[in-house]
Short mmCIF file of N, CA and C in Angstrom, two decimals:
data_model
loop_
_atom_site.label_atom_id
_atom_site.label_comp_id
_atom_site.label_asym_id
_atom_site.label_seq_id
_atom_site.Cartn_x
_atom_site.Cartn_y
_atom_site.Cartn_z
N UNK A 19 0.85 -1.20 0.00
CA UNK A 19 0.00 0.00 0.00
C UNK A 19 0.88 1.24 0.00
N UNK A 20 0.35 2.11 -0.72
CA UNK A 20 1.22 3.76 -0.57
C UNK A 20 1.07 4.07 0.98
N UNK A 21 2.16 4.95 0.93
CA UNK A 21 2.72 5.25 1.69
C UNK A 21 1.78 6.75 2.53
N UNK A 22 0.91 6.34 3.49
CA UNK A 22 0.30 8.16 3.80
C UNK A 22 0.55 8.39 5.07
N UNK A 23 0.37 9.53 5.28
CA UNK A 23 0.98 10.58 6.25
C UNK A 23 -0.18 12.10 6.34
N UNK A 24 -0.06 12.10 8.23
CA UNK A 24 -0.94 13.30 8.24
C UNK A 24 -0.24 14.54 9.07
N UNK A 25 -0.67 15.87 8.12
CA UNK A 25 0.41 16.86 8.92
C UNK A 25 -0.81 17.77 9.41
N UNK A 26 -0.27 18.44 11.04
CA UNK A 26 -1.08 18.96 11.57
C UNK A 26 -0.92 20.36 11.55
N UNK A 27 -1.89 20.74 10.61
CA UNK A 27 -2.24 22.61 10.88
C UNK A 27 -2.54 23.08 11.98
N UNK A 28 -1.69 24.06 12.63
CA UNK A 28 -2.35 24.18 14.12
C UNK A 28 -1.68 25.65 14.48
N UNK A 29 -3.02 26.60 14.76
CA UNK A 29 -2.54 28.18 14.59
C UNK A 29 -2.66 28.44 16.15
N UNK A 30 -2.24 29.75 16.43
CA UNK A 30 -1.75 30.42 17.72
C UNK A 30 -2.24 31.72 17.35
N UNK A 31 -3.40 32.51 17.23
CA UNK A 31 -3.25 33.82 16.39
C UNK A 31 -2.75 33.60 15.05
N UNK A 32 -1.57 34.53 14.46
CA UNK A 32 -1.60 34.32 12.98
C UNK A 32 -0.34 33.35 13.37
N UNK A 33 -0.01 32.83 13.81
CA UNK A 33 0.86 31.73 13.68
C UNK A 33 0.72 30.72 13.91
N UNK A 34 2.02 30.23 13.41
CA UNK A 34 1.65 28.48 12.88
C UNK A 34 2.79 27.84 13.49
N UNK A 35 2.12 26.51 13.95
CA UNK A 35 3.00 25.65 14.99
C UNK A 35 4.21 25.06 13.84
N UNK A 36 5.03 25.42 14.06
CA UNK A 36 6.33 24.92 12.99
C UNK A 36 7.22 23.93 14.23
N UNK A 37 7.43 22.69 13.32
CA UNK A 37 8.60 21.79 14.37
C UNK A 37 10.37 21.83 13.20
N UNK A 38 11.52 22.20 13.88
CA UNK A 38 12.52 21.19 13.49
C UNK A 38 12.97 20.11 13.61
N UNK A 39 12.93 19.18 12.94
CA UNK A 39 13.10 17.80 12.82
C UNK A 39 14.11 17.62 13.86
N UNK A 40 14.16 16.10 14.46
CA UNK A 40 15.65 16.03 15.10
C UNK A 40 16.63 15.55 13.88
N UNK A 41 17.90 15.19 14.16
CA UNK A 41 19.09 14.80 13.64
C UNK A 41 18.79 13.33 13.44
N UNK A 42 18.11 12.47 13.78
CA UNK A 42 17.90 11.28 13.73
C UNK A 42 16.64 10.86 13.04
N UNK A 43 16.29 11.68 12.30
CA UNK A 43 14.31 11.17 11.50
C UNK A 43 15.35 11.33 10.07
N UNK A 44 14.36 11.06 9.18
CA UNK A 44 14.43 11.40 7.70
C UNK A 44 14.45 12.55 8.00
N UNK A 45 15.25 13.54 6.60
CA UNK A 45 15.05 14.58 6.36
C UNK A 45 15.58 15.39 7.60
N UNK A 46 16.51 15.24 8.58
CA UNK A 46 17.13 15.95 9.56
C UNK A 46 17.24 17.20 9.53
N UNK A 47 16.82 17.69 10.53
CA UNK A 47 17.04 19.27 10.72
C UNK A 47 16.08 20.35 9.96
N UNK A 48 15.03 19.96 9.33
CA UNK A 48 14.63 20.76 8.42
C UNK A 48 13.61 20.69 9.36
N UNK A 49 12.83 22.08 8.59
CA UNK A 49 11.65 22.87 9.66
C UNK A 49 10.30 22.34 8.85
N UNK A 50 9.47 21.41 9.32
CA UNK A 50 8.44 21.13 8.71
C UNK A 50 7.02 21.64 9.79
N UNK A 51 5.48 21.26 8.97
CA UNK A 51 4.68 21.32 9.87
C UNK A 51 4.82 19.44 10.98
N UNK A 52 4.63 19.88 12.36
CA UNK A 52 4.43 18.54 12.92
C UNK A 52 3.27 17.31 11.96
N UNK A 53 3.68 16.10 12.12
CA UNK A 53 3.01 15.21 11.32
C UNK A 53 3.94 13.60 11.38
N UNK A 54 2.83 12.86 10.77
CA UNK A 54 3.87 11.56 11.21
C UNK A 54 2.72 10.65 9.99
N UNK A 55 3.59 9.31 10.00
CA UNK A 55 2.51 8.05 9.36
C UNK A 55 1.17 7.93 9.80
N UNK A 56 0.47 7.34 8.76
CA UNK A 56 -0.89 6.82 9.20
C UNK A 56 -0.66 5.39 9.62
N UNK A 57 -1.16 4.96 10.26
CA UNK A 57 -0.69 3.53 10.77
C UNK A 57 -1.97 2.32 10.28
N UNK A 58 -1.98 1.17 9.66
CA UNK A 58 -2.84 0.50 9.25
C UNK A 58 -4.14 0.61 10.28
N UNK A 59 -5.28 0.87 9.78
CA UNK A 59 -6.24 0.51 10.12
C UNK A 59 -6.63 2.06 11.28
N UNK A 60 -5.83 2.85 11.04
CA UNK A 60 -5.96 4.44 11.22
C UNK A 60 -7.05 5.11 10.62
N UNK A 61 -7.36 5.73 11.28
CA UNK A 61 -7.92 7.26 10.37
C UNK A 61 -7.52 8.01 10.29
N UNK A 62 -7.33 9.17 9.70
CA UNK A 62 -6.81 10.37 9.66
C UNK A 62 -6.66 10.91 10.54
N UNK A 63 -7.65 11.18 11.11
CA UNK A 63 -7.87 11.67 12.33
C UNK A 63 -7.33 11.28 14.10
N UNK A 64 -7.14 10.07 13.85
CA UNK A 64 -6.46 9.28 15.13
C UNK A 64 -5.36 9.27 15.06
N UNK A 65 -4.69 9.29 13.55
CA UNK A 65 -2.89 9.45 13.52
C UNK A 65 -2.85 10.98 13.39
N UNK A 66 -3.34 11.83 13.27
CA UNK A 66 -2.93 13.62 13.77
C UNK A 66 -2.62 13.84 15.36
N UNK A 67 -4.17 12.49 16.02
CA UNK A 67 -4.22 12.85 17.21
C UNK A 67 -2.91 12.62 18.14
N UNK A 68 -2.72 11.21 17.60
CA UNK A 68 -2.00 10.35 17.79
C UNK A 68 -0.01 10.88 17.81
N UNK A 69 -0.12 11.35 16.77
CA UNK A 69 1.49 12.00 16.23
C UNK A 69 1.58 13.53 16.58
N UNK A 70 0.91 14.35 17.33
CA UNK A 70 0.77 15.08 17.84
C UNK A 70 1.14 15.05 19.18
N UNK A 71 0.62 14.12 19.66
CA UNK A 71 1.08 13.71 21.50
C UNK A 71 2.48 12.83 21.38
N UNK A 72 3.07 12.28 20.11
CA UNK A 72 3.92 11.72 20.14
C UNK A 72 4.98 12.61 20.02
N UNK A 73 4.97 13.43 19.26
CA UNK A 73 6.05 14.38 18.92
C UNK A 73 6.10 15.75 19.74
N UNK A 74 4.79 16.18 20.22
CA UNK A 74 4.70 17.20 21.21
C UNK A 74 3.98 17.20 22.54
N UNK A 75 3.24 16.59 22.81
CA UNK A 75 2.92 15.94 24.03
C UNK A 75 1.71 17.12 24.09
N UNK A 76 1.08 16.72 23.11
CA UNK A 76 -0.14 17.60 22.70
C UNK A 76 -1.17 16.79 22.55
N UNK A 77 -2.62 17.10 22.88
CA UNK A 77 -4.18 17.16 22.84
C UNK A 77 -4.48 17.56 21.86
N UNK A 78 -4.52 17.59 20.54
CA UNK A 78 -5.34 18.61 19.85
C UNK A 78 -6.32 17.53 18.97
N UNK A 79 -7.65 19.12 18.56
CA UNK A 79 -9.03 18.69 18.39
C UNK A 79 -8.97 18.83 16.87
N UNK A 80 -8.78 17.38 16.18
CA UNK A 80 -8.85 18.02 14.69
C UNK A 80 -10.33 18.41 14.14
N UNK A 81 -10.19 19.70 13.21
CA UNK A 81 -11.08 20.13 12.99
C UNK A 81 -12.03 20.02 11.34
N UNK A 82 -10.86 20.12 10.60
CA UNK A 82 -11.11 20.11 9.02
C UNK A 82 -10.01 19.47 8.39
N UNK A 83 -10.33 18.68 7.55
CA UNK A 83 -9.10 18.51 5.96
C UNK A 83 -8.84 19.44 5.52
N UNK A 84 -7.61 20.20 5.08
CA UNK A 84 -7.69 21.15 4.83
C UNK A 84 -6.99 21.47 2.95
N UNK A 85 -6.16 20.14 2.83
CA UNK A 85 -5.33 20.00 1.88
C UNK A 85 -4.72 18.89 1.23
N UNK A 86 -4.63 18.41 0.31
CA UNK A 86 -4.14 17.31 0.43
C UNK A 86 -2.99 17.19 -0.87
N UNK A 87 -1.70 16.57 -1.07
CA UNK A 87 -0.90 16.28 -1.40
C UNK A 87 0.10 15.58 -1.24
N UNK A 88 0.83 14.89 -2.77
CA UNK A 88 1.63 13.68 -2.70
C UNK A 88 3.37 14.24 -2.43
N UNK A 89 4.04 14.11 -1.10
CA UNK A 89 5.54 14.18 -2.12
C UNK A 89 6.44 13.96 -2.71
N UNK A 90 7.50 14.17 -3.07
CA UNK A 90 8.14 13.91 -4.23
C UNK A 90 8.74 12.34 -4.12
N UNK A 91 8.65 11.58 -2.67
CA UNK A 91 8.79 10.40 -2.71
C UNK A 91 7.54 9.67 -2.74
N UNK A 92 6.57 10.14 -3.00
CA UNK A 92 5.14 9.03 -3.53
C UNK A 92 4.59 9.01 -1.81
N UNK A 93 4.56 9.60 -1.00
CA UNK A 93 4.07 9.66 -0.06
C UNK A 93 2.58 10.94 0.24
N UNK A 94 1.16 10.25 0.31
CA UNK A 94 0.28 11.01 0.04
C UNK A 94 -0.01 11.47 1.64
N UNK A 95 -0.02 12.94 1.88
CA UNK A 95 -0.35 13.86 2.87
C UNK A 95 -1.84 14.24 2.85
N UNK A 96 -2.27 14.04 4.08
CA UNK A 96 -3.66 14.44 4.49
C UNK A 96 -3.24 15.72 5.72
N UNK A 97 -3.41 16.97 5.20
CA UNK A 97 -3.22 18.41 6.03
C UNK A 97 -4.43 18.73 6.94
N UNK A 98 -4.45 18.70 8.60
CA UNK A 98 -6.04 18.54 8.73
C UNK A 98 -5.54 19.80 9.73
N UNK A 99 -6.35 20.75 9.81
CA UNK A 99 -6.25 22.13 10.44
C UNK A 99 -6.38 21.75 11.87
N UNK A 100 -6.19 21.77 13.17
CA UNK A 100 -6.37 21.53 14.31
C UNK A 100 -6.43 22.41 15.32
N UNK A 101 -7.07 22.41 16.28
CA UNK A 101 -6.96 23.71 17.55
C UNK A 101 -6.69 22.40 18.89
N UNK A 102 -5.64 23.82 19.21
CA UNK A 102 -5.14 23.32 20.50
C UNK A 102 -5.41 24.65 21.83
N UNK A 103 -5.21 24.09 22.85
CA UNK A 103 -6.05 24.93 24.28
C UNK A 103 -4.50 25.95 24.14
N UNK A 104 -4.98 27.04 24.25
CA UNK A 104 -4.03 28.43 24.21
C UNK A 104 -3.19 27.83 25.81
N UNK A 105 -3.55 27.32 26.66
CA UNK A 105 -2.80 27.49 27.76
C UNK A 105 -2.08 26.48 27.82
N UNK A 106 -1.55 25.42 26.62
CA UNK A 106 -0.78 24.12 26.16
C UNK A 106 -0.01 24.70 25.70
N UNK A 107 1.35 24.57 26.40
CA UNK A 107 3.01 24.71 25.43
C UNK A 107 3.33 23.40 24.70
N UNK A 108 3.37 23.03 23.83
CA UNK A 108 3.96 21.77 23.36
C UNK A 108 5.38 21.56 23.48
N UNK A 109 5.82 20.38 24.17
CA UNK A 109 7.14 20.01 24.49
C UNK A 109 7.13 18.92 23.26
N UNK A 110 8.74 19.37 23.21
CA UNK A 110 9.18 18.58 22.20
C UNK A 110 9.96 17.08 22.54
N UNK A 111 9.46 16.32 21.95
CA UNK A 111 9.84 14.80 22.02
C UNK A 111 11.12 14.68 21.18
N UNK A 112 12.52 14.65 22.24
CA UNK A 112 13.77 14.86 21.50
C UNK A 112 14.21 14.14 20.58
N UNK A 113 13.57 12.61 20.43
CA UNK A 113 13.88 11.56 19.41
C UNK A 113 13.47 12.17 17.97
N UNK A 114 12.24 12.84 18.17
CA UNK A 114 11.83 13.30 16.63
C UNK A 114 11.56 14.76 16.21
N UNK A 115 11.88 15.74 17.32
CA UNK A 115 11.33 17.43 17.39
C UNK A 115 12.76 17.75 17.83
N UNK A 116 13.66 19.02 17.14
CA UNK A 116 14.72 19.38 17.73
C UNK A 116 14.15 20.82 18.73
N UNK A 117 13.08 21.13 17.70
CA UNK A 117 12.96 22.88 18.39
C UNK A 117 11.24 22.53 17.73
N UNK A 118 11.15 23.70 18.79
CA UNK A 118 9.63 24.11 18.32
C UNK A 118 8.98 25.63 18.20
N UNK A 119 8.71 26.06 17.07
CA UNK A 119 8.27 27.21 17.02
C UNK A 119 7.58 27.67 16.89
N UNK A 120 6.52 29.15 16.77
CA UNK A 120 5.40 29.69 16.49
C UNK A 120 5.97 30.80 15.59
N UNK A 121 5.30 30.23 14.22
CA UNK A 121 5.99 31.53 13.04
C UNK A 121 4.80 31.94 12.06
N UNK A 122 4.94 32.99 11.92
CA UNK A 122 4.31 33.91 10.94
C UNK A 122 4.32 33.43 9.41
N UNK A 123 3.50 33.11 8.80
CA UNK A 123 3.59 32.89 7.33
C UNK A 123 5.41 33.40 6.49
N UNK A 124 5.13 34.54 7.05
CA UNK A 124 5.77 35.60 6.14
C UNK A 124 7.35 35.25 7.15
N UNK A 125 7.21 35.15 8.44
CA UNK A 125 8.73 34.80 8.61
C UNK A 125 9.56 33.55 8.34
N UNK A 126 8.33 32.08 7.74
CA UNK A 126 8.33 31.52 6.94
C UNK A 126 9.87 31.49 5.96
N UNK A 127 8.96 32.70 4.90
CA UNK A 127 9.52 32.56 3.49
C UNK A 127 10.77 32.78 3.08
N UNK A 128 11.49 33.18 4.48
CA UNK A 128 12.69 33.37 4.69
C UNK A 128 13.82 32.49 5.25
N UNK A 129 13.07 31.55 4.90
CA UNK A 129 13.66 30.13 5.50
C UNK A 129 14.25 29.55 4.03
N UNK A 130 15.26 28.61 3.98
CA UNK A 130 15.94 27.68 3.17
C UNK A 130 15.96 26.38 3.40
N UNK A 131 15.41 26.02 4.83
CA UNK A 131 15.63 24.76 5.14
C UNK A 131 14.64 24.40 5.81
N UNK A 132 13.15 24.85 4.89
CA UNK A 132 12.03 23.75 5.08
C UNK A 132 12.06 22.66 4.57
N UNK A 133 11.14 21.59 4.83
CA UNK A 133 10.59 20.46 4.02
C UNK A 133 10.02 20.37 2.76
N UNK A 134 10.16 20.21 1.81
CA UNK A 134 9.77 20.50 0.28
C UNK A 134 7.95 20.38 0.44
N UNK A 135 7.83 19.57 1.43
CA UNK A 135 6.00 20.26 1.21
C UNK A 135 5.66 21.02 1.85
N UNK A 136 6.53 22.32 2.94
CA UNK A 136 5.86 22.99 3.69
C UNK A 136 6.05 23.96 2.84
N UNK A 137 6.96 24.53 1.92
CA UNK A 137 6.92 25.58 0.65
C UNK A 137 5.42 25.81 -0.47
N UNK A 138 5.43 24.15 -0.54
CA UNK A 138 3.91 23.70 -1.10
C UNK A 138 3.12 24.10 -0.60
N UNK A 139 2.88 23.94 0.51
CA UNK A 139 1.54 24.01 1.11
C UNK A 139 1.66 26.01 1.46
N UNK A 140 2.65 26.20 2.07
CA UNK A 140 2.33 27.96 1.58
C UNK A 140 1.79 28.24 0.60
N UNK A 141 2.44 28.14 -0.59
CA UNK A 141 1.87 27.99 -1.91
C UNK A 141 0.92 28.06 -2.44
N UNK A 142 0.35 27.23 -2.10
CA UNK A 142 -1.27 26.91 -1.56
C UNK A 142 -2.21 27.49 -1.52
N UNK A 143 -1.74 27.83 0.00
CA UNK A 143 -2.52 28.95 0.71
C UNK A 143 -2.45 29.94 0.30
N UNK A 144 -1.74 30.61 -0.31
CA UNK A 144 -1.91 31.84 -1.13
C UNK A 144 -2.83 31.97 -1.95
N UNK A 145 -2.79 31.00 -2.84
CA UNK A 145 -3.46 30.55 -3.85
C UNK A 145 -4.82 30.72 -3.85
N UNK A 146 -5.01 30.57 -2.26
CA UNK A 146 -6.65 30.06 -2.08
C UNK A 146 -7.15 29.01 -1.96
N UNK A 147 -6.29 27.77 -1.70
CA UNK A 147 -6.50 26.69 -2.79
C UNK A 147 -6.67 25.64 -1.17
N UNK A 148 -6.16 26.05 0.15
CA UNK A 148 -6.65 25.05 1.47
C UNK A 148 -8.11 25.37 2.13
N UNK A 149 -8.07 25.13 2.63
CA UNK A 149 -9.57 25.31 3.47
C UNK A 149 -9.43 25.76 4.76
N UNK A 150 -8.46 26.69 4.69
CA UNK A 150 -8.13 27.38 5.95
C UNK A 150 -9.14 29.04 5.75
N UNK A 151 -9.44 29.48 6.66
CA UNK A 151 -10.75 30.87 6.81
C UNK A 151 -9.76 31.55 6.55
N UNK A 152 -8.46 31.93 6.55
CA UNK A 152 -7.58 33.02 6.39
C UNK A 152 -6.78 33.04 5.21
N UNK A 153 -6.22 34.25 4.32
CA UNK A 153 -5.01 34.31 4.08
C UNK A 153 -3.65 34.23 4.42
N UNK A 154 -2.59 34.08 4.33
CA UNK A 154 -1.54 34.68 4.81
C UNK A 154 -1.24 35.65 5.06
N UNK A 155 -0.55 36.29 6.12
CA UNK A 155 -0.96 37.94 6.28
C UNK A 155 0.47 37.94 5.89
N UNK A 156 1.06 39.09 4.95
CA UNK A 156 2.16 39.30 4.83
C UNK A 156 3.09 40.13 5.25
#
């Protein structure tokens, strides 16, 4: 079976929960949205919940699909927008989160060392094209 994976949209005001990878996952060191495998016999929804508390030791309530796309290794992404309780810091799980941040679209684009689908999925959103209520504010 292909290979899927769900990444979690999850805002703070106009920002967006951004993780750096640890040194030890695929793709090391790069700044993606948090997200992980779907695991057989998953839903979408239970592996957001699921890879959320694994990687940040987070609760969150998924809310919408918001996007969906394959990447460049044949791996299909389910983007599901999520809210988390404002008074939750997410700690990072050192095996797979190096850092954790809250960033602005726009302080974003100034990055070189995202994940090739978090450029995408900006992209996107510009576009019009997720199912998120907002633009990017620039």
């Amino acid at each position: 079976s292909r290979k899927r994976g769900v990444v979690g949209v999850i805002f703070r005001g106009d920002r967006l929960l951004v993780i750096r990878r640890s040194m030890t996952v695929a793709a090391p060191g790069l700044l993606c949205l948090p997200g992980g495998g779907i695991e057989e016999g998953e839903t979408e929804t239970e592996a957001l919940v699921r890879e959320m508390n694994e990687e940040l030791a987070i609760d969150v309530r998924p809310v919408r699909l918001c996007w969906r796309s394959d990447t460049s290794w044949g791996t299909k992404l389910a983007w599901w927008l999520a809210e988390l309780d404002t008074t939750i810091t997410p700690i990072a799980n050192p095996e797979e989160v190096a850092e954790v941040h809250w960033l602005r679209p726009n302080e974003l684009h100034d990055k070189d060392d995202m994940l090739p689908s978090l450029p995408s999925f900006l992209a996107a959103w510009e576009r019009g094209e997720t199912n998120l209520d907002t633009k990017p504010s620039s």
